[in-house]
mmCIF file of C-alpha atoms in Angstrom:
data_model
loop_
_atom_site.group_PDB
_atom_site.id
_atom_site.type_symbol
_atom_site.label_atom_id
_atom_site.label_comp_id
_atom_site.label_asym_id
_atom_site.label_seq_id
_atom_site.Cartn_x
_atom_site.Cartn_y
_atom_site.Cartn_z
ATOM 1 C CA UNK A 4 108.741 145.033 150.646
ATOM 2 C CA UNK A 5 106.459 142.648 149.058
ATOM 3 C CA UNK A 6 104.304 145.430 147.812
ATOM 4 C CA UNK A 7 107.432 146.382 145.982
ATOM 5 C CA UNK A 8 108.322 142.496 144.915
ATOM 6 C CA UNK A 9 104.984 142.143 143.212
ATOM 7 C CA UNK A 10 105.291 145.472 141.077
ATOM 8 C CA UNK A 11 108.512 144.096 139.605
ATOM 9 C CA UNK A 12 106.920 140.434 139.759
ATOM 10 C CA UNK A 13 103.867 142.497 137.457
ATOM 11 C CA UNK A 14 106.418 144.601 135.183
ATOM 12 C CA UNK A 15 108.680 140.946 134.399
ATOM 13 C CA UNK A 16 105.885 139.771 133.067
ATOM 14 C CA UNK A 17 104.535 142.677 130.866
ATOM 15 C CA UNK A 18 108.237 142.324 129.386
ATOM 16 C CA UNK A 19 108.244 138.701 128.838
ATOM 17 C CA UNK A 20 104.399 138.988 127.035
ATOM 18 C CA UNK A 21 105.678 142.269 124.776
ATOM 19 C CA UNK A 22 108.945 141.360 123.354
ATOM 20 C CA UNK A 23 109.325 141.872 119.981
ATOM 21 C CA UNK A 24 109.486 138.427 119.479
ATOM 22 C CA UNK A 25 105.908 137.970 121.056
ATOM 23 C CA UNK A 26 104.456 140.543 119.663
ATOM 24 C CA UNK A 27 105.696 139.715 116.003
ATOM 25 C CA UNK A 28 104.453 135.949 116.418
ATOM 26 C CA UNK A 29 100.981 137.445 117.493
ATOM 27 C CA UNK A 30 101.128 139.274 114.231
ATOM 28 C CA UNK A 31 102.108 137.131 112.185
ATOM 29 C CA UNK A 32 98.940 134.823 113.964
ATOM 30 C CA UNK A 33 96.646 137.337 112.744
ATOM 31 C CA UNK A 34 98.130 138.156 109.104
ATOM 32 C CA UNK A 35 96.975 134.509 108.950
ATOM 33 C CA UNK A 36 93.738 134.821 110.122
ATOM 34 C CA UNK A 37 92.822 137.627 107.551
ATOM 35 C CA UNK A 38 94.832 135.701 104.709
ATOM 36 C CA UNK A 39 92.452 132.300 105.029
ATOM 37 C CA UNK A 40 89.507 135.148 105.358
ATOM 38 C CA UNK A 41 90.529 136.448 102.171
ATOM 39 C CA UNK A 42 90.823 133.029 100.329
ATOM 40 C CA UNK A 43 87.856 131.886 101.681
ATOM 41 C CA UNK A 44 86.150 135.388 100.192
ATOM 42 C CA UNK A 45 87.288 134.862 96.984
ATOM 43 C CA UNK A 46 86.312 131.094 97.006
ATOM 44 C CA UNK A 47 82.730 132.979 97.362
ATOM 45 C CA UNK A 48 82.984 135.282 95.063
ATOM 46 C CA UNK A 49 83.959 132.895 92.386
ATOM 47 C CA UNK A 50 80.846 130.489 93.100
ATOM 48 C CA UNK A 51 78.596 134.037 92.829
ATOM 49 C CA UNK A 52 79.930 134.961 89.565
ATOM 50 C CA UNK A 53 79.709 131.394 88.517
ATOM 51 C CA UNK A 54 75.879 131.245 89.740
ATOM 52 C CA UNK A 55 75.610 134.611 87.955
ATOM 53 C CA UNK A 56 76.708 133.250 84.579
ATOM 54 C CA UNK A 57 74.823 130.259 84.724
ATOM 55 C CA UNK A 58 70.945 132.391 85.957
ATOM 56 C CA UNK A 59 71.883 134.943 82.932
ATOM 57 C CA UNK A 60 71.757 131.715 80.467
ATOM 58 C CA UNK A 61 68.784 129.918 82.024
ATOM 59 C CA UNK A 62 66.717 131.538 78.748
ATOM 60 C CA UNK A 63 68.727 130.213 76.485
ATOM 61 C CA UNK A 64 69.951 126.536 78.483
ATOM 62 C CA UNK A 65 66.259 125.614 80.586
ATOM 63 C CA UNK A 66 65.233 122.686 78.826
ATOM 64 C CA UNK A 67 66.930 123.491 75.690
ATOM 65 C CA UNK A 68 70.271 121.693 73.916
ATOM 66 C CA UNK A 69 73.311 123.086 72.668
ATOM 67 C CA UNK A 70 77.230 121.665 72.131
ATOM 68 C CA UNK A 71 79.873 122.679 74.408
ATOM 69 C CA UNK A 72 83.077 121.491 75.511
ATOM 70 C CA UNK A 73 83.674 119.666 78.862
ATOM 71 C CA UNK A 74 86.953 120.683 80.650
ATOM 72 C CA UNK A 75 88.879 118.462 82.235
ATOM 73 C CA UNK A 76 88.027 116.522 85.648
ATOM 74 C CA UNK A 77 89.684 114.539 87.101
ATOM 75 C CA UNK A 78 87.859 112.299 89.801
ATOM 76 C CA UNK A 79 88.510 112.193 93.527
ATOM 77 C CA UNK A 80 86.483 109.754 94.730
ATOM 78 C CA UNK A 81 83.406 107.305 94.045
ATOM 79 C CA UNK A 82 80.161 107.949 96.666
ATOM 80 C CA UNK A 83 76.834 106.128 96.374
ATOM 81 C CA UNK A 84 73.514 107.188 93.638
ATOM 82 C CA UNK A 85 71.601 109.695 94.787
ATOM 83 C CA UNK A 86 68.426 110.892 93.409
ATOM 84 C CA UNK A 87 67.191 113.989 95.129
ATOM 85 C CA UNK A 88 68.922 117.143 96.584
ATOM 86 C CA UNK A 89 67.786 115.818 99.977
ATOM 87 C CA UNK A 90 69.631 112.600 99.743
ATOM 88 C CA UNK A 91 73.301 114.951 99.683
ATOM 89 C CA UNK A 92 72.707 116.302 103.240
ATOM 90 C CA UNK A 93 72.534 112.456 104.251
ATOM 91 C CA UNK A 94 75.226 110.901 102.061
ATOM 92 C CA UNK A 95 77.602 113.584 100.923
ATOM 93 C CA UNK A 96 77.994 116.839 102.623
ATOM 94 C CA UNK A 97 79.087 114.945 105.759
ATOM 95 C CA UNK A 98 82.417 114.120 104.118
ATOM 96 C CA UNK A 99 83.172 117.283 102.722
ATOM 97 C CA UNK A 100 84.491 120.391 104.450
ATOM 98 C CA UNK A 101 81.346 122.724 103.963
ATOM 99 C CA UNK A 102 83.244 126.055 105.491
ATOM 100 C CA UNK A 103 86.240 125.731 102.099
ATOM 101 C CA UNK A 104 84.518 123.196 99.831
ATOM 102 C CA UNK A 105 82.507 124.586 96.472
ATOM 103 C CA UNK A 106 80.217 121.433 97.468
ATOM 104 C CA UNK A 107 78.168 120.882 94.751
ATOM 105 C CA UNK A 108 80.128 121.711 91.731
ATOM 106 C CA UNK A 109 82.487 118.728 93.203
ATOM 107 C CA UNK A 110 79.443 116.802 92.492
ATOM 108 C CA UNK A 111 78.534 114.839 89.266
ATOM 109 C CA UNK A 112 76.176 112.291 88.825
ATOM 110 C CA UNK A 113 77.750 109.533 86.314
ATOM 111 C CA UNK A 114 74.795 107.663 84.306
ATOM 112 C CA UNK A 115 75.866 104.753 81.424
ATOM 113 C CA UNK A 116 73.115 103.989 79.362
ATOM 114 C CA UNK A 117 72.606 102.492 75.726
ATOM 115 C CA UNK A 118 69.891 103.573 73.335
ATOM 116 C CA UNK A 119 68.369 99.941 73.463
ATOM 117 C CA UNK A 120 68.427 99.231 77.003
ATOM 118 C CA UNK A 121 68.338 102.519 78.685
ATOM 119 C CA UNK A 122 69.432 103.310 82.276
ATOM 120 C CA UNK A 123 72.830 100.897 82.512
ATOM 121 C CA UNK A 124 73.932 102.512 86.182
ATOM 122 C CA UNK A 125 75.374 105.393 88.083
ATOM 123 C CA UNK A 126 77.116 106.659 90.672
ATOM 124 C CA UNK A 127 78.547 109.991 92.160
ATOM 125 C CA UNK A 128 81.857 111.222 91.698
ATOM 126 C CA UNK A 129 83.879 113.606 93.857
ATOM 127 C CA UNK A 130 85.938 115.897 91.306
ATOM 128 C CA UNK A 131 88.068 118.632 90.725
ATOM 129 C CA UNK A 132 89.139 120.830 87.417
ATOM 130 C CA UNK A 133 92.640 119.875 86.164
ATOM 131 C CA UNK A 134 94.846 120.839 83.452
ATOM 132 C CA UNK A 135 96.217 118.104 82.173
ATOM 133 C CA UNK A 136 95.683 114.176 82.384
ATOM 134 C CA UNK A 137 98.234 112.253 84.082
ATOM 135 C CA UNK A 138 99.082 108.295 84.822
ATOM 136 C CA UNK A 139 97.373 106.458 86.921
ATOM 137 C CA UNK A 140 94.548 108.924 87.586
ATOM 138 C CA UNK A 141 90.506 108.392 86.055
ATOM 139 C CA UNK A 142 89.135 111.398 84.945
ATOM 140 C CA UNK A 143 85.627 112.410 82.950
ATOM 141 C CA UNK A 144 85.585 112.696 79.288
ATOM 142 C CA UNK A 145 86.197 115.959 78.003
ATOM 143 C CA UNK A 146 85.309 117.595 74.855
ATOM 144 C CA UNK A 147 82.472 118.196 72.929
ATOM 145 C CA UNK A 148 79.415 117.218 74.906
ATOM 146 C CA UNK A 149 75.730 118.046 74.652
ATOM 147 C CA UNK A 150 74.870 120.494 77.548
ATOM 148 C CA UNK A 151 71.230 121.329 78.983
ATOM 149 C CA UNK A 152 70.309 122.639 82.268
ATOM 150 C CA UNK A 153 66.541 121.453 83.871
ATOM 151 C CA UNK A 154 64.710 122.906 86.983
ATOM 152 C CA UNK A 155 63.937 120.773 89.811
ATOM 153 C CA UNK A 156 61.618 121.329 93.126
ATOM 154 C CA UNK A 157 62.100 119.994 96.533
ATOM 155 C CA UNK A 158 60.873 117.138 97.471
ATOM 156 C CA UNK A 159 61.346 116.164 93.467
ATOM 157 C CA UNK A 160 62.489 112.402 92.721
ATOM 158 C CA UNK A 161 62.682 111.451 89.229
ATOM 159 C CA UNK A 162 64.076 115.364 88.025
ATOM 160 C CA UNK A 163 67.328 112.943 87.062
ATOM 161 C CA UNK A 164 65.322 110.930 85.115
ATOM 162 C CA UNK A 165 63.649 113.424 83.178
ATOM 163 C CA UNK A 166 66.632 115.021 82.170
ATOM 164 C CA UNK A 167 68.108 111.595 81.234
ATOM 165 C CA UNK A 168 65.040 111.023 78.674
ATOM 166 C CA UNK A 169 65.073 114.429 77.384
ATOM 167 C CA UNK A 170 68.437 114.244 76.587
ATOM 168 C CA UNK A 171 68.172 110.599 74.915
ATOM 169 C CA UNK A 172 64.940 111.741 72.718
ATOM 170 C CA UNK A 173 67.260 114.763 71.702
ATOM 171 C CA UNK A 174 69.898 112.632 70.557
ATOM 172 C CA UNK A 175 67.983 110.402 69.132
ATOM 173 C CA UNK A 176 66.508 113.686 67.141
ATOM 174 C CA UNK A 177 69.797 114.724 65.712
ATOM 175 C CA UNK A 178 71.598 111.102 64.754
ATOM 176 C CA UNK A 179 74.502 112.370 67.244
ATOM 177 C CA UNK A 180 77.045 109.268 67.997
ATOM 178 C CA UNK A 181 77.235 109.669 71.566
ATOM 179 C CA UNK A 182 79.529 107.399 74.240
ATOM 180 C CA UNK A 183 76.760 106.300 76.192
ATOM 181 C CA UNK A 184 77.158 108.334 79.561
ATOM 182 C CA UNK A 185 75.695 111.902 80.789
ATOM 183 C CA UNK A 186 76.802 113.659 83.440
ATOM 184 C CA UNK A 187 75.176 115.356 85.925
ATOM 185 C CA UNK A 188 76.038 118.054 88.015
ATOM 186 C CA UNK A 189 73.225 120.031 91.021
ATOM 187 C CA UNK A 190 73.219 123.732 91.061
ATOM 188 C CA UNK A 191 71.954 125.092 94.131
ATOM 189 C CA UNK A 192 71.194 129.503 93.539
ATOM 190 C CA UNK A 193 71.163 131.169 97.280
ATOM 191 C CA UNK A 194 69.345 134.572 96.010
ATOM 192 C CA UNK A 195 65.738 135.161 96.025
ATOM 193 C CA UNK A 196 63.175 134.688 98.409
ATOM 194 C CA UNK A 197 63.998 131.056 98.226
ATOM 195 C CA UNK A 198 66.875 128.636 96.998
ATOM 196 C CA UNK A 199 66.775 127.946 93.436
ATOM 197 C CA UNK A 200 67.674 123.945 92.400
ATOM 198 C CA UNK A 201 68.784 122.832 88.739
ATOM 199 C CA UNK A 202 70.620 120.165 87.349
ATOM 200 C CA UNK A 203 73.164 120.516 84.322
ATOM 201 C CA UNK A 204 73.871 118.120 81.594
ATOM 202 C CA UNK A 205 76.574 117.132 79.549
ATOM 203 C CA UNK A 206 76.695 114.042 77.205
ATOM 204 C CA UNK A 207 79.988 113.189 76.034
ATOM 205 C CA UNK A 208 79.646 112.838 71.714
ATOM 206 C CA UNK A 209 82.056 110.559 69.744
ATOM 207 C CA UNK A 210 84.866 112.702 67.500
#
């Protein structure tokens, strides 16, 4: 008899775990799984093809000038100067979510300057593309900037510096009316035998 009352006790529960309501919500579980997969896979792919883009140009971009227009960012949030790739395993990444966050092109380095003093100040900024400016938000200047991309080794301190002169002398070179910032942005390339560190440039010019 209680042989019996356990088999039935056994086949209540195999109905209670596979009813098409259970089975639908376990479904549905992993459909949602495999979505964030997916979105996280494309979040990938996009940096690749971005990193892709930006090694094809390195000939005509390393330590060279040319104009190009700035989109739109809008800025998230204000961290503390940094001045060396080791510095944003200490100070940044720990506030960002590294598994669905394109880390470092969030990142920009803000420098002010003026052409008689020099270095002003700077500071990071946390930002993210947007189409259109609205109220009550800060965002970069866009538009026609001066772009330039630099190499930099580990361990390297002043590569931030060096790009900041070169870019000055430059302007200097060409009597460009500039608004007295440049941003900078770190590029980190996973391929190779080894990881591959640059920093881009943009100087915001005067209309």
């Amino acid at each position: 008899m209680k042989i019996n009352e356990r088999i039935e006790s056994s086949f209540d529960e195999v109905d209670r775990l596979d009813t098409p309501e259970a089975l639908a919500a376990e479904l549905a579980g992993k459909a949602e799984e495999i979505r964030e997969h997916m979105i996280l896979l494309e979040e990938q792919l996009h940096q690749i093809e971005q990193d892709c883009c930006f090694i094809k140009e390195l000939p005509q971009t390393l330590h060279q000038f040319t104009i190009r227009s700035l989109p739109l960012y809008r800025v998230c949030s204000v961290l503390p100067a940094i001045t060396s790739f080791e510095e944003y395993a200490d100070k940044v990444l720990n506030r960002m979510d590294l598994d669905h966050e394109d880390i470092l092109n969030k990142l920009i380095r803000v420098i002010h300057f003026d052409h008689e003093s020099g270095y002003l100040n700077s500071q990071i900024c946390v930002v993210e593309l947007a189409e259109t400016a609205e109220e009550g938000q800060t965002y970069l200047h866009s538009g026609r900037c001066i772009y330039s991309a630099v190499a930099s080794e580990i361990g390297e301190m002043n590569t931030m510096g060096r790009m900041f002169e070169l870019n000055s002398s430059w302007i200097d070179g060409q009597q460009l009316s500039d608004q007295g910032v440049v941003y900078i942005r770190p590029r980190c390339v996973l391929a190779g035998k080894l990881p591959a560190f640059y920093y881009e440039s943009w100087v915001p010019l005067n209309d």
